[in-house]
mmCIF file with all atom_site columns, C-alpha atoms in Angstrom:
data_model
loop_
_atom_site.group_PDB
_atom_site.id
_atom_site.type_symbol
_atom_site.label_atom_id
_atom_site.label_alt_id
_atom_site.label_comp_id
_atom_site.label_asym_id
_atom_site.label_entity_id
_atom_site.label_seq_id
_atom_site.pdbx_PDB_ins_code
_atom_site.Cartn_x
_atom_site.Cartn_y
_atom_site.Cartn_z
_atom_site.occupancy
_atom_site.B_iso_or_equiv
_atom_site.pdbx_formal_charge
_atom_site.auth_seq_id
_atom_site.auth_comp_id
_atom_site.auth_asym_id
_atom_site.auth_atom_id
_atom_site.pdbx_PDB_model_num
ATOM 1   C CA . MET S 1 1   ? -11.288 -21.367 -75.948 1.00 0.00 ? 1   MET S CA 1
ATOM 2   C CA . GLN S 1 2   ? -8.002  -19.868 -77.161 1.00 0.00 ? 2   GLN S CA 1
ATOM 3   C CA . LYS S 1 3   ? -9.546  -19.235 -80.565 1.00 0.00 ? 3   LYS S CA 1
ATOM 4   C CA . ASP S 1 4   ? -12.491 -17.448 -78.952 1.00 0.00 ? 4   ASP S CA 1
ATOM 5   C CA . LEU S 1 5   ? -10.104 -15.302 -76.919 1.00 0.00 ? 5   LEU S CA 1
ATOM 6   C CA . ASN S 1 6   ? -8.059  -14.410 -79.987 1.00 0.00 ? 6   ASN S CA 1
ATOM 7   C CA . THR S 1 7   ? -11.239 -13.463 -81.855 1.00 0.00 ? 7   THR S CA 1
ATOM 8   C CA . TYR S 1 8   ? -12.306 -11.302 -78.936 1.00 0.00 ? 8   TYR S CA 1
ATOM 9   C CA . LEU S 1 9   ? -8.935  -9.530  -78.818 1.00 0.00 ? 9   LEU S CA 1
ATOM 10  C CA . VAL S 1 10  ? -9.071  -8.841  -82.558 1.00 0.00 ? 10  VAL S CA 1
ATOM 11  C CA . GLU S 1 11  ? -12.539 -7.341  -82.163 1.00 0.00 ? 11  GLU S CA 1
ATOM 12  C CA . MET S 1 12  ? -11.372 -5.199  -79.254 1.00 0.00 ? 12  MET S CA 1
ATOM 13  C CA . GLU S 1 13  ? -8.453  -3.904  -81.307 1.00 0.00 ? 13  GLU S CA 1
ATOM 14  C CA . LYS S 1 14  ? -10.874 -2.875  -84.055 1.00 0.00 ? 14  LYS S CA 1
ATOM 15  C CA . ILE S 1 15  ? -12.943 -0.972  -81.501 1.00 0.00 ? 15  ILE S CA 1
ATOM 16  C CA . MET S 1 16  ? -9.840  0.752   -80.136 1.00 0.00 ? 16  MET S CA 1
ATOM 17  C CA . ALA S 1 17  ? -8.663  1.629   -83.650 1.00 0.00 ? 17  ALA S CA 1
ATOM 18  C CA . GLU S 1 18  ? -12.013 3.280   -84.334 1.00 0.00 ? 18  GLU S CA 1
ATOM 19  C CA . ARG S 1 19  ? -11.820 5.244   -81.086 1.00 0.00 ? 19  ARG S CA 1
ATOM 20  C CA . ARG S 1 20  ? -8.241  6.327   -81.807 1.00 0.00 ? 20  ARG S CA 1
ATOM 21  C CA . SER S 1 21  ? -9.279  7.573   -85.243 1.00 0.00 ? 21  SER S CA 1
ATOM 22  C CA . LYS S 1 22  ? -11.483 10.193  -83.561 1.00 0.00 ? 22  LYS S CA 1
ATOM 23  C CA . LEU S 1 23  ? -8.698  11.680  -81.450 1.00 0.00 ? 23  LEU S CA 1
ATOM 24  C CA . LYS S 1 24  ? -7.641  15.276  -82.006 1.00 0.00 ? 24  LYS S CA 1
ATOM 25  C CA . SER S 1 25  ? -4.104  16.465  -82.641 1.00 0.00 ? 25  SER S CA 1
ATOM 26  C CA . GLY S 1 26  ? -2.386  19.817  -82.593 1.00 0.00 ? 26  GLY S CA 1
ATOM 27  C CA . PRO S 1 27  ? -0.061  22.066  -80.579 1.00 0.00 ? 27  PRO S CA 1
ATOM 28  C CA . ASN S 1 28  ? -2.735  22.941  -78.010 1.00 0.00 ? 28  ASN S CA 1
ATOM 29  C CA . VAL S 1 29  ? -4.186  19.452  -77.462 1.00 0.00 ? 29  VAL S CA 1
ATOM 30  C CA . ILE S 1 30  ? -4.151  17.505  -74.188 1.00 0.00 ? 30  ILE S CA 1
ATOM 31  C CA . GLN S 1 31  ? -4.815  13.770  -74.467 1.00 0.00 ? 31  GLN S CA 1
ATOM 32  C CA . LEU S 1 32  ? -6.984  11.919  -71.948 1.00 0.00 ? 32  LEU S CA 1
ATOM 33  C CA . ARG S 1 33  ? -7.550  8.180   -71.575 1.00 0.00 ? 33  ARG S CA 1
ATOM 34  C CA . TYR S 1 34  ? -10.314 7.327   -69.124 1.00 0.00 ? 34  TYR S CA 1
ATOM 35  C CA . LEU S 1 35  ? -12.936 4.824   -67.989 1.00 0.00 ? 35  LEU S CA 1
ATOM 36  C CA . SER S 1 36  ? -16.570 5.903   -68.197 1.00 0.00 ? 36  SER S CA 1
ATOM 37  C CA . GLN S 1 37  ? -17.218 4.349   -64.779 1.00 0.00 ? 37  GLN S CA 1
ATOM 38  C CA . HIS S 1 38  ? -15.286 7.320   -63.366 1.00 0.00 ? 38  HIS S CA 1
ATOM 39  C CA . ILE S 1 39  ? -16.230 10.174  -65.699 1.00 0.00 ? 39  ILE S CA 1
ATOM 40  C CA . SER S 1 40  ? -19.808 10.779  -66.807 1.00 0.00 ? 40  SER S CA 1
ATOM 41  C CA . PRO S 1 41  ? -20.640 12.579  -70.088 1.00 0.00 ? 41  PRO S CA 1
ATOM 42  C CA . ALA S 1 42  ? -21.551 15.691  -68.078 1.00 0.00 ? 42  ALA S CA 1
ATOM 43  C CA . GLU S 1 43  ? -18.238 15.607  -66.197 1.00 0.00 ? 43  GLU S CA 1
ATOM 44  C CA . LEU S 1 44  ? -16.331 15.111  -69.442 1.00 0.00 ? 44  LEU S CA 1
ATOM 45  C CA . ALA S 1 45  ? -18.101 18.127  -70.939 1.00 0.00 ? 45  ALA S CA 1
ATOM 46  C CA . GLN S 1 46  ? -17.134 20.172  -67.872 1.00 0.00 ? 46  GLN S CA 1
ATOM 47  C CA . LEU S 1 47  ? -13.495 19.095  -68.199 1.00 0.00 ? 47  LEU S CA 1
ATOM 48  C CA . GLU S 1 48  ? -13.559 20.113  -71.861 1.00 0.00 ? 48  GLU S CA 1
ATOM 49  C CA . THR S 1 49  ? -14.875 23.543  -70.838 1.00 0.00 ? 49  THR S CA 1
ATOM 50  C CA . GLU S 1 50  ? -12.144 23.934  -68.207 1.00 0.00 ? 50  GLU S CA 1
ATOM 51  C CA . THR S 1 51  ? -9.516  22.932  -70.769 1.00 0.00 ? 51  THR S CA 1
ATOM 52  C CA . GLU S 1 52  ? -10.827 25.381  -73.369 1.00 0.00 ? 52  GLU S CA 1
ATOM 53  C CA . ALA S 1 53  ? -10.738 28.167  -70.779 1.00 0.00 ? 53  ALA S CA 1
ATOM 54  C CA . LEU S 1 54  ? -6.934  27.852  -70.902 1.00 0.00 ? 54  LEU S CA 1
ATOM 55  C CA . GLY S 1 55  ? -6.903  28.066  -74.688 1.00 0.00 ? 55  GLY S CA 1
ATOM 56  C CA . LEU S 1 56  ? -6.341  24.312  -74.969 1.00 0.00 ? 56  LEU S CA 1
ATOM 57  C CA . GLN S 1 57  ? -8.328  21.412  -76.412 1.00 0.00 ? 57  GLN S CA 1
ATOM 58  C CA . LEU S 1 58  ? -9.141  18.075  -74.816 1.00 0.00 ? 58  LEU S CA 1
ATOM 59  C CA . SER S 1 59  ? -8.928  14.879  -76.863 1.00 0.00 ? 59  SER S CA 1
ATOM 60  C CA . ALA S 1 60  ? -10.490 12.071  -74.834 1.00 0.00 ? 60  ALA S CA 1
ATOM 61  C CA . MET S 1 61  ? -10.774 8.335   -75.434 1.00 0.00 ? 61  MET S CA 1
ATOM 62  C CA . ASP S 1 62  ? -12.877 5.977   -73.330 1.00 0.00 ? 62  ASP S CA 1
ATOM 63  C CA . ARG S 1 63  ? -11.071 2.682   -72.620 1.00 0.00 ? 63  ARG S CA 1
ATOM 64  C CA . SER S 1 64  ? -14.135 1.064   -71.036 1.00 0.00 ? 64  SER S CA 1
ATOM 65  C CA . GLY S 1 65  ? -15.018 -2.464  -72.105 1.00 0.00 ? 65  GLY S CA 1
ATOM 66  C CA . ILE S 1 66  ? -11.525 -3.245  -73.358 1.00 0.00 ? 66  ILE S CA 1
ATOM 67  C CA . MET S 1 67  ? -9.732  -6.168  -71.750 1.00 0.00 ? 67  MET S CA 1
ATOM 68  C CA . GLN S 1 68  ? -6.143  -5.324  -70.872 1.00 0.00 ? 68  GLN S CA 1
ATOM 69  C CA . ASN S 1 69  ? -3.189  -7.572  -71.666 1.00 0.00 ? 69  ASN S CA 1
ATOM 70  C CA . SER S 1 70  ? -2.086  -7.242  -68.056 1.00 0.00 ? 70  SER S CA 1
ATOM 71  C CA . ILE S 1 71  ? -2.781  -5.333  -64.873 1.00 0.00 ? 71  ILE S CA 1
ATOM 72  C CA . SER S 1 72  ? 0.393   -3.454  -64.124 1.00 0.00 ? 72  SER S CA 1
ATOM 73  C CA . SER S 1 73  ? 1.820   -0.233  -62.807 1.00 0.00 ? 73  SER S CA 1
ATOM 74  C CA . LEU S 1 74  ? 2.428   0.996   -66.350 1.00 0.00 ? 74  LEU S CA 1
ATOM 75  C CA . SER S 1 75  ? -1.031  2.438   -66.903 1.00 0.00 ? 75  SER S CA 1
ATOM 76  C CA . GLY S 1 76  ? -3.624  4.291   -64.879 1.00 0.00 ? 76  GLY S CA 1
ATOM 77  C CA . ASP S 1 77  ? -7.408  4.269   -64.848 1.00 0.00 ? 77  ASP S CA 1
ATOM 78  C CA . LEU S 1 78  ? -7.239  7.895   -65.899 1.00 0.00 ? 78  LEU S CA 1
ATOM 79  C CA . VAL S 1 79  ? -4.155  8.994   -67.825 1.00 0.00 ? 79  VAL S CA 1
ATOM 80  C CA . LEU S 1 80  ? -3.603  12.626  -68.769 1.00 0.00 ? 80  LEU S CA 1
ATOM 81  C CA . MET S 1 81  ? -0.959  12.971  -71.468 1.00 0.00 ? 81  MET S CA 1
ATOM 82  C CA . LEU S 1 82  ? 0.931   16.180  -72.132 1.00 0.00 ? 82  LEU S CA 1
ATOM 83  C CA . THR S 1 83  ? 2.908   15.743  -75.339 1.00 0.00 ? 83  THR S CA 1
ATOM 84  C CA . GLU S 1 84  ? 3.042   19.156  -77.001 1.00 0.00 ? 84  GLU S CA 1
ATOM 85  C CA . PRO S 1 85  ? 6.129   21.304  -76.210 1.00 0.00 ? 85  PRO S CA 1
ATOM 86  C CA . GLY S 1 86  ? 4.098   24.442  -75.620 1.00 0.00 ? 86  GLY S CA 1
ATOM 87  C CA . ILE S 1 87  ? 2.073   22.662  -72.930 1.00 0.00 ? 87  ILE S CA 1
ATOM 88  C CA . THR S 1 88  ? 4.781   20.584  -71.267 1.00 0.00 ? 88  THR S CA 1
ATOM 89  C CA . GLY S 1 89  ? 7.042   23.619  -71.197 1.00 0.00 ? 89  GLY S CA 1
ATOM 90  C CA . ILE S 1 90  ? 4.614   25.343  -68.836 1.00 0.00 ? 90  ILE S CA 1
ATOM 91  C CA . LEU S 1 91  ? 5.019   22.592  -66.221 1.00 0.00 ? 91  LEU S CA 1
ATOM 92  C CA . LEU S 1 92  ? 8.705   21.940  -66.769 1.00 0.00 ? 92  LEU S CA 1
ATOM 93  C CA . SER S 1 93  ? 9.640   25.618  -66.510 1.00 0.00 ? 93  SER S CA 1
ATOM 94  C CA . GLY S 1 94  ? 8.926   25.626  -62.786 1.00 0.00 ? 94  GLY S CA 1
ATOM 95  C CA . LEU S 1 95  ? 7.617   29.191  -63.058 1.00 0.00 ? 95  LEU S CA 1
ATOM 96  C CA . MET S 1 96  ? 4.977   28.921  -60.344 1.00 0.00 ? 96  MET S CA 1
ATOM 97  C CA . THR S 1 97  ? 4.150   32.627  -60.553 1.00 0.00 ? 97  THR S CA 1
ATOM 98  C CA . ASN S 1 98  ? 3.013   32.187  -64.145 1.00 0.00 ? 98  ASN S CA 1
ATOM 99  C CA . GLY S 1 99  ? -0.758  32.455  -64.635 1.00 0.00 ? 99  GLY S CA 1
ATOM 100 C CA . LEU S 1 100 ? -0.706  29.693  -67.263 1.00 0.00 ? 100 LEU S CA 1
ATOM 101 C CA . TYR S 1 101 ? 1.111   27.426  -64.822 1.00 0.00 ? 101 TYR S CA 1
ATOM 102 C CA . ASP S 1 102 ? -1.512  28.028  -62.144 1.00 0.00 ? 102 ASP S CA 1
ATOM 103 C CA . GLY S 1 103 ? -4.295  27.307  -64.623 1.00 0.00 ? 103 GLY S CA 1
ATOM 104 C CA . LEU S 1 104 ? -2.713  24.094  -65.909 1.00 0.00 ? 104 LEU S CA 1
ATOM 105 C CA . LYS S 1 105 ? -1.983  22.929  -62.371 1.00 0.00 ? 105 LYS S CA 1
ATOM 106 C CA . ALA S 1 106 ? -5.616  23.520  -61.360 1.00 0.00 ? 106 ALA S CA 1
ATOM 107 C CA . LEU S 1 107 ? -6.778  21.656  -64.469 1.00 0.00 ? 107 LEU S CA 1
ATOM 108 C CA . ILE S 1 108 ? -4.626  18.612  -63.659 1.00 0.00 ? 108 ILE S CA 1
ATOM 109 C CA . ILE S 1 109 ? -5.988  18.553  -60.105 1.00 0.00 ? 109 ILE S CA 1
ATOM 110 C CA . SER S 1 110 ? -9.515  18.735  -61.516 1.00 0.00 ? 110 SER S CA 1
ATOM 111 C CA . PHE S 1 111 ? -8.852  15.623  -63.630 1.00 0.00 ? 111 PHE S CA 1
ATOM 112 C CA . TRP S 1 112 ? -7.299  13.847  -60.645 1.00 0.00 ? 112 TRP S CA 1
ATOM 113 C CA . SER S 1 113 ? -10.372 14.577  -58.515 1.00 0.00 ? 113 SER S CA 1
ATOM 114 C CA . LYS S 1 114 ? -12.519 12.468  -60.863 1.00 0.00 ? 114 LYS S CA 1
ATOM 115 C CA . VAL S 1 115 ? -10.852 9.247   -59.702 1.00 0.00 ? 115 VAL S CA 1
ATOM 116 C CA . ASN S 1 116 ? -9.636  10.203  -56.240 1.00 0.00 ? 116 ASN S CA 1
ATOM 117 C CA . GLY S 1 117 ? -11.122 7.864   -53.628 1.00 0.00 ? 117 GLY S CA 1
ATOM 118 C CA . LYS S 1 118 ? -12.853 5.648   -56.200 1.00 0.00 ? 118 LYS S CA 1
ATOM 119 C CA . GLN S 1 119 ? -12.486 1.936   -56.923 1.00 0.00 ? 119 GLN S CA 1
ATOM 120 C CA . THR S 1 120 ? -11.886 0.273   -60.292 1.00 0.00 ? 120 THR S CA 1
ATOM 121 C CA . VAL S 1 121 ? -12.617 -3.237  -61.505 1.00 0.00 ? 121 VAL S CA 1
ATOM 122 C CA . SER S 1 122 ? -9.858  -4.340  -63.908 1.00 0.00 ? 122 SER S CA 1
ATOM 123 C CA . GLN S 1 123 ? -10.066 -7.387  -66.143 1.00 0.00 ? 123 GLN S CA 1
ATOM 124 C CA . THR S 1 124 ? -7.441  -9.295  -68.092 1.00 0.00 ? 124 THR S CA 1
ATOM 125 C CA . ALA S 1 125 ? -7.653  -12.617 -69.880 1.00 0.00 ? 125 ALA S CA 1
ATOM 126 C CA . ARG S 1 126 ? -6.733  -14.288 -66.587 1.00 0.00 ? 126 ARG S CA 1
ATOM 127 C CA . THR S 1 127 ? -7.927  -12.127 -63.738 1.00 0.00 ? 127 THR S CA 1
ATOM 128 C CA . ILE S 1 128 ? -10.572 -9.739  -62.462 1.00 0.00 ? 128 ILE S CA 1
ATOM 129 C CA . ARG S 1 129 ? -9.846  -7.618  -59.421 1.00 0.00 ? 129 ARG S CA 1
ATOM 130 C CA . GLU S 1 130 ? -10.971 -4.470  -57.654 1.00 0.00 ? 130 GLU S CA 1
ATOM 131 C CA . HIS S 1 131 ? -8.412  -1.864  -56.657 1.00 0.00 ? 131 HIS S CA 1
ATOM 132 C CA . PRO S 1 132 ? -8.166  1.872   -55.929 1.00 0.00 ? 132 PRO S CA 1
ATOM 133 C CA . ALA S 1 133 ? -8.575  3.944   -59.077 1.00 0.00 ? 133 ALA S CA 1
ATOM 134 C CA . SER S 1 134 ? -5.330  5.525   -60.231 1.00 0.00 ? 134 SER S CA 1
ATOM 135 C CA . PHE S 1 135 ? -4.416  8.762   -61.956 1.00 0.00 ? 135 PHE S CA 1
ATOM 136 C CA . ASN S 1 136 ? -1.223  9.017   -63.989 1.00 0.00 ? 136 ASN S CA 1
ATOM 137 C CA . LEU S 1 137 ? 0.260   12.081  -65.632 1.00 0.00 ? 137 LEU S CA 1
ATOM 138 C CA . SER S 1 138 ? 2.327   11.298  -68.721 1.00 0.00 ? 138 SER S CA 1
ATOM 139 C CA . ILE S 1 139 ? 4.720   13.998  -69.938 1.00 0.00 ? 139 ILE S CA 1
ATOM 140 C CA . LYS S 1 140 ? 6.761   14.010  -73.123 1.00 0.00 ? 140 LYS S CA 1
ATOM 141 C CA . ILE S 1 141 ? 9.929   15.904  -72.280 1.00 0.00 ? 141 ILE S CA 1
ATOM 142 C CA . ASP S 1 142 ? 11.424  15.805  -75.778 1.00 0.00 ? 142 ASP S CA 1
ATOM 143 C CA . GLU S 1 143 ? 11.634  13.465  -78.771 1.00 0.00 ? 143 GLU S CA 1
ATOM 144 C CA . ASN S 1 144 ? 13.688  10.930  -76.829 1.00 0.00 ? 144 ASN S CA 1
ATOM 145 C CA . ARG S 1 145 ? 12.452  11.225  -73.258 1.00 0.00 ? 145 ARG S CA 1
ATOM 146 C CA . SER S 1 146 ? 9.132   10.820  -71.497 1.00 0.00 ? 146 SER S CA 1
ATOM 147 C CA . VAL S 1 147 ? 8.016   10.238  -67.934 1.00 0.00 ? 147 VAL S CA 1
ATOM 148 C CA . GLU S 1 148 ? 4.878   8.777   -66.394 1.00 0.00 ? 148 GLU S CA 1
ATOM 149 C CA . LEU S 1 149 ? 4.044   10.168  -62.968 1.00 0.00 ? 149 LEU S CA 1
ATOM 150 C CA . LYS S 1 150 ? 1.953   8.123   -60.544 1.00 0.00 ? 150 LYS S CA 1
ATOM 151 C CA . THR S 1 151 ? 0.016   9.967   -57.841 1.00 0.00 ? 151 THR S CA 1
ATOM 152 C CA . GLU S 1 152 ? -0.931  7.171   -55.458 1.00 0.00 ? 152 GLU S CA 1
ATOM 153 C CA . ASN S 1 153 ? -2.072  7.999   -51.909 1.00 0.00 ? 153 ASN S CA 1
ATOM 154 C CA . LEU S 1 154 ? -1.840  11.767  -52.334 1.00 0.00 ? 154 LEU S CA 1
ATOM 155 C CA . ASP S 1 155 ? -4.391  14.267  -51.092 1.00 0.00 ? 155 ASP S CA 1
ATOM 156 C CA . GLU S 1 156 ? -5.017  17.493  -52.993 1.00 0.00 ? 156 GLU S CA 1
ATOM 157 C CA . LYS S 1 157 ? -2.408  19.480  -51.070 1.00 0.00 ? 157 LYS S CA 1
ATOM 158 C CA . ALA S 1 158 ? 0.285   16.829  -51.575 1.00 0.00 ? 158 ALA S CA 1
ATOM 159 C CA . LEU S 1 159 ? -0.614  16.575  -55.260 1.00 0.00 ? 159 LEU S CA 1
ATOM 160 C CA . GLY S 1 160 ? -0.157  20.329  -55.601 1.00 0.00 ? 160 GLY S CA 1
ATOM 161 C CA . VAL S 1 161 ? 3.314   20.053  -54.080 1.00 0.00 ? 161 VAL S CA 1
ATOM 162 C CA . ALA S 1 162 ? 4.090   17.114  -56.377 1.00 0.00 ? 162 ALA S CA 1
ATOM 163 C CA . LEU S 1 163 ? 3.141   19.144  -59.445 1.00 0.00 ? 163 LEU S CA 1
ATOM 164 C CA . ASP S 1 164 ? 5.346   22.017  -58.287 1.00 0.00 ? 164 ASP S CA 1
ATOM 165 C CA . LYS S 1 165 ? 8.256   19.554  -58.148 1.00 0.00 ? 165 LYS S CA 1
ATOM 166 C CA . ILE S 1 166 ? 7.853   18.291  -61.712 1.00 0.00 ? 166 ILE S CA 1
ATOM 167 C CA . SER S 1 167 ? 10.501  20.680  -63.023 1.00 0.00 ? 167 SER S CA 1
ATOM 168 C CA . ASP S 1 168 ? 13.037  18.850  -60.824 1.00 0.00 ? 168 ASP S CA 1
ATOM 169 C CA . ILE S 1 169 ? 12.479  15.682  -62.854 1.00 0.00 ? 169 ILE S CA 1
ATOM 170 C CA . VAL S 1 170 ? 14.229  17.031  -65.937 1.00 0.00 ? 170 VAL S CA 1
ATOM 171 C CA . LYS S 1 171 ? 17.357  17.696  -63.884 1.00 0.00 ? 171 LYS S CA 1
ATOM 172 C CA . ASP S 1 172 ? 17.313  14.210  -62.347 1.00 0.00 ? 172 ASP S CA 1
ATOM 173 C CA . LEU S 1 173 ? 16.461  12.114  -65.407 1.00 0.00 ? 173 LEU S CA 1
ATOM 174 C CA . GLY S 1 174 ? 19.531  12.867  -67.459 1.00 0.00 ? 174 GLY S CA 1
ATOM 175 C CA . ASN S 1 175 ? 19.369  10.789  -70.650 1.00 0.00 ? 175 ASN S CA 1
ATOM 176 C CA . GLN S 1 176 ? 16.886  8.175   -69.417 1.00 0.00 ? 176 GLN S CA 1
ATOM 177 C CA . LYS S 1 177 ? 14.340  7.681   -72.182 1.00 0.00 ? 177 LYS S CA 1
ATOM 178 C CA . ASN S 1 178 ? 11.274  6.219   -70.457 1.00 0.00 ? 178 ASN S CA 1
ATOM 179 C CA . THR S 1 179 ? 10.735  6.446   -66.742 1.00 0.00 ? 179 THR S CA 1
ATOM 180 C CA . LEU S 1 180 ? 7.992   5.620   -64.251 1.00 0.00 ? 180 LEU S CA 1
ATOM 181 C CA . MET S 1 181 ? 8.030   7.766   -61.112 1.00 0.00 ? 181 MET S CA 1
ATOM 182 C CA . LEU S 1 182 ? 6.078   7.968   -57.856 1.00 0.00 ? 182 LEU S CA 1
ATOM 183 C CA . PHE S 1 183 ? 5.886   11.031  -55.608 1.00 0.00 ? 183 PHE S CA 1
ATOM 184 C CA . ASP S 1 184 ? 7.121   10.494  -52.054 1.00 0.00 ? 184 ASP S CA 1
ATOM 185 C CA . PRO S 1 185 ? 5.255   12.988  -49.809 1.00 0.00 ? 185 PRO S CA 1
ATOM 186 C CA . LEU S 1 186 ? 7.654   12.338  -46.916 1.00 0.00 ? 186 LEU S CA 1
ATOM 187 C CA . ASP S 1 187 ? 10.834  13.181  -48.825 1.00 0.00 ? 187 ASP S CA 1
ATOM 188 C CA . ILE S 1 188 ? 8.848   15.633  -50.988 1.00 0.00 ? 188 ILE S CA 1
ATOM 189 C CA . LYS S 1 189 ? 10.370  14.384  -54.219 1.00 0.00 ? 189 LYS S CA 1
ATOM 190 C CA . TRP S 1 190 ? 9.699   12.155  -57.210 1.00 0.00 ? 190 TRP S CA 1
ATOM 191 C CA . THR S 1 191 ? 11.407  8.751   -57.035 1.00 0.00 ? 191 THR S CA 1
ATOM 192 C CA . GLN S 1 192 ? 11.871  6.161   -59.748 1.00 0.00 ? 192 GLN S CA 1
ATOM 193 C CA . VAL S 1 193 ? 9.618   3.105   -59.589 1.00 0.00 ? 193 VAL S CA 1
ATOM 194 C CA . MET S 1 194 ? 11.254  -0.280  -59.975 1.00 0.00 ? 194 MET S CA 1
ATOM 195 C CA . VAL S 1 195 ? 9.264   -2.503  -62.323 1.00 0.00 ? 195 VAL S CA 1
ATOM 196 C CA . ASP S 1 196 ? 8.406   -6.070  -61.330 1.00 0.00 ? 196 ASP S CA 1
ATOM 197 C CA . ILE S 1 197 ? 9.247   -7.624  -64.698 1.00 0.00 ? 197 ILE S CA 1
ATOM 198 C CA . ASP S 1 198 ? 8.168   -11.159 -63.804 1.00 0.00 ? 198 ASP S CA 1
ATOM 199 C CA . TYR S 1 199 ? 4.743   -9.875  -62.785 1.00 0.00 ? 199 TYR S CA 1
ATOM 200 C CA . LEU S 1 200 ? 4.469   -7.929  -66.007 1.00 0.00 ? 200 LEU S CA 1
ATOM 201 C CA . LYS S 1 201 ? 5.462   -10.870 -68.185 1.00 0.00 ? 201 LYS S CA 1
ATOM 202 C CA . GLN S 1 202 ? 4.091   -13.924 -66.423 1.00 0.00 ? 202 GLN S CA 1
ATOM 203 C CA . HIS S 1 203 ? 2.083   -12.795 -63.357 1.00 0.00 ? 203 HIS S CA 1
ATOM 204 C CA . GLN S 1 204 ? 4.482   -14.854 -61.262 1.00 0.00 ? 204 GLN S CA 1
ATOM 205 C CA . LYS S 1 205 ? 6.143   -14.216 -57.935 1.00 0.00 ? 205 LYS S CA 1
ATOM 206 C CA . LEU S 1 206 ? 8.639   -11.364 -57.929 1.00 0.00 ? 206 LEU S CA 1
ATOM 207 C CA . THR S 1 207 ? 12.184  -12.505 -58.655 1.00 0.00 ? 207 THR S CA 1
ATOM 208 C CA . ARG S 1 208 ? 13.806  -9.426  -60.165 1.00 0.00 ? 208 ARG S CA 1
ATOM 209 C CA . GLU S 1 209 ? 13.205  -5.687  -60.220 1.00 0.00 ? 209 GLU S CA 1
ATOM 210 C CA . ILE S 1 210 ? 14.777  -3.304  -62.714 1.00 0.00 ? 210 ILE S CA 1
ATOM 211 C CA . PRO S 1 211 ? 14.143  0.307   -63.775 1.00 0.00 ? 211 PRO S CA 1
ATOM 212 C CA . LEU S 1 212 ? 11.505  0.713   -66.468 1.00 0.00 ? 212 LEU S CA 1
ATOM 213 C CA . GLU S 1 213 ? 14.020  2.030   -68.990 1.00 0.00 ? 213 GLU S CA 1
ATOM 214 C CA . GLU S 1 214 ? 16.153  -1.114  -68.616 1.00 0.00 ? 214 GLU S CA 1
ATOM 215 C CA . TYR S 1 215 ? 13.075  -3.320  -69.006 1.00 0.00 ? 215 TYR S CA 1
ATOM 216 C CA . LEU S 1 216 ? 12.035  -1.572  -72.227 1.00 0.00 ? 216 LEU S CA 1
ATOM 217 C CA . GLU S 1 217 ? 15.587  -1.779  -73.560 1.00 0.00 ? 217 GLU S CA 1
ATOM 218 C CA . GLU S 1 218 ? 15.639  -5.501  -72.771 1.00 0.00 ? 218 GLU S CA 1
ATOM 219 C CA . LEU S 1 219 ? 12.428  -5.994  -74.745 1.00 0.00 ? 219 LEU S CA 1
ATOM 220 C CA . ARG S 1 220 ? 13.835  -3.989  -77.663 1.00 0.00 ? 220 ARG S CA 1
ATOM 221 C CA . ARG S 1 221 ? 17.000  -6.100  -77.759 1.00 0.00 ? 221 ARG S CA 1
ATOM 222 C CA . LYS S 1 222 ? 15.000  -9.335  -77.668 1.00 0.00 ? 222 LYS S CA 1
ATOM 223 C CA . GLU S 1 223 ? 12.758  -8.177  -80.513 1.00 0.00 ? 223 GLU S CA 1
ATOM 224 C CA . SER S 1 224 ? 15.782  -7.156  -82.594 1.00 0.00 ? 224 SER S CA 1
ATOM 225 C CA . GLY S 1 225 ? 17.554  -10.456 -81.939 1.00 0.00 ? 225 GLY S CA 1
ATOM 226 C CA . GLU S 1 226 ? 20.407  -8.858  -80.002 1.00 0.00 ? 226 GLU S CA 1
ATOM 227 C CA . LEU S 1 227 ? 19.386  -10.695 -76.827 1.00 0.00 ? 227 LEU S CA 1
ATOM 228 C CA . LYS S 1 228 ? 18.308  -14.351 -76.754 1.00 0.00 ? 228 LYS S CA 1
#
């Protein structure tokens, strides 16, 4: 059984490698990872048109049919990744009177609408479960810092407010390298998500929560032999 699972995982990695090889790159490219159960070919074509209207390109990869290593808060069913400085700078500037900002904000909301209110069936080697579809916005701030923004339980108006508050993140993050954040519509601010590391590693009952950056640093130290 274990051998069959390992063979399956190797085959899935080959499929993912082939899909990744078709991704675009460049200073005006936005990356999208999605599940085809949420976005049809026609909807994807429409999103590409909306992206091109801003002078940008969409590079999309379908993750459907790929078993995940775990079901966790570290990935969404639809993940929009802004990694190029010219694009992230529009959001992080906080210049809400800028026409480019308005266009990018509307584009992000358009992507979000594709999964809003939908359900997803997620499968790992151990579990299959249905849960609300999630949309995450991943932003590369600079070479050393990035942030993944979760938009759970937000309506369109609240999401718009959340996007307007993204520029505040840079001020609050300081030197933190990798951070997972959730928007609190009551306090109207982004707050750091504490990661359930035992769930991530063993799917066991919660015993300890730490910030994502500390968790990633712990993994790095273990891999390097610094931490036993």
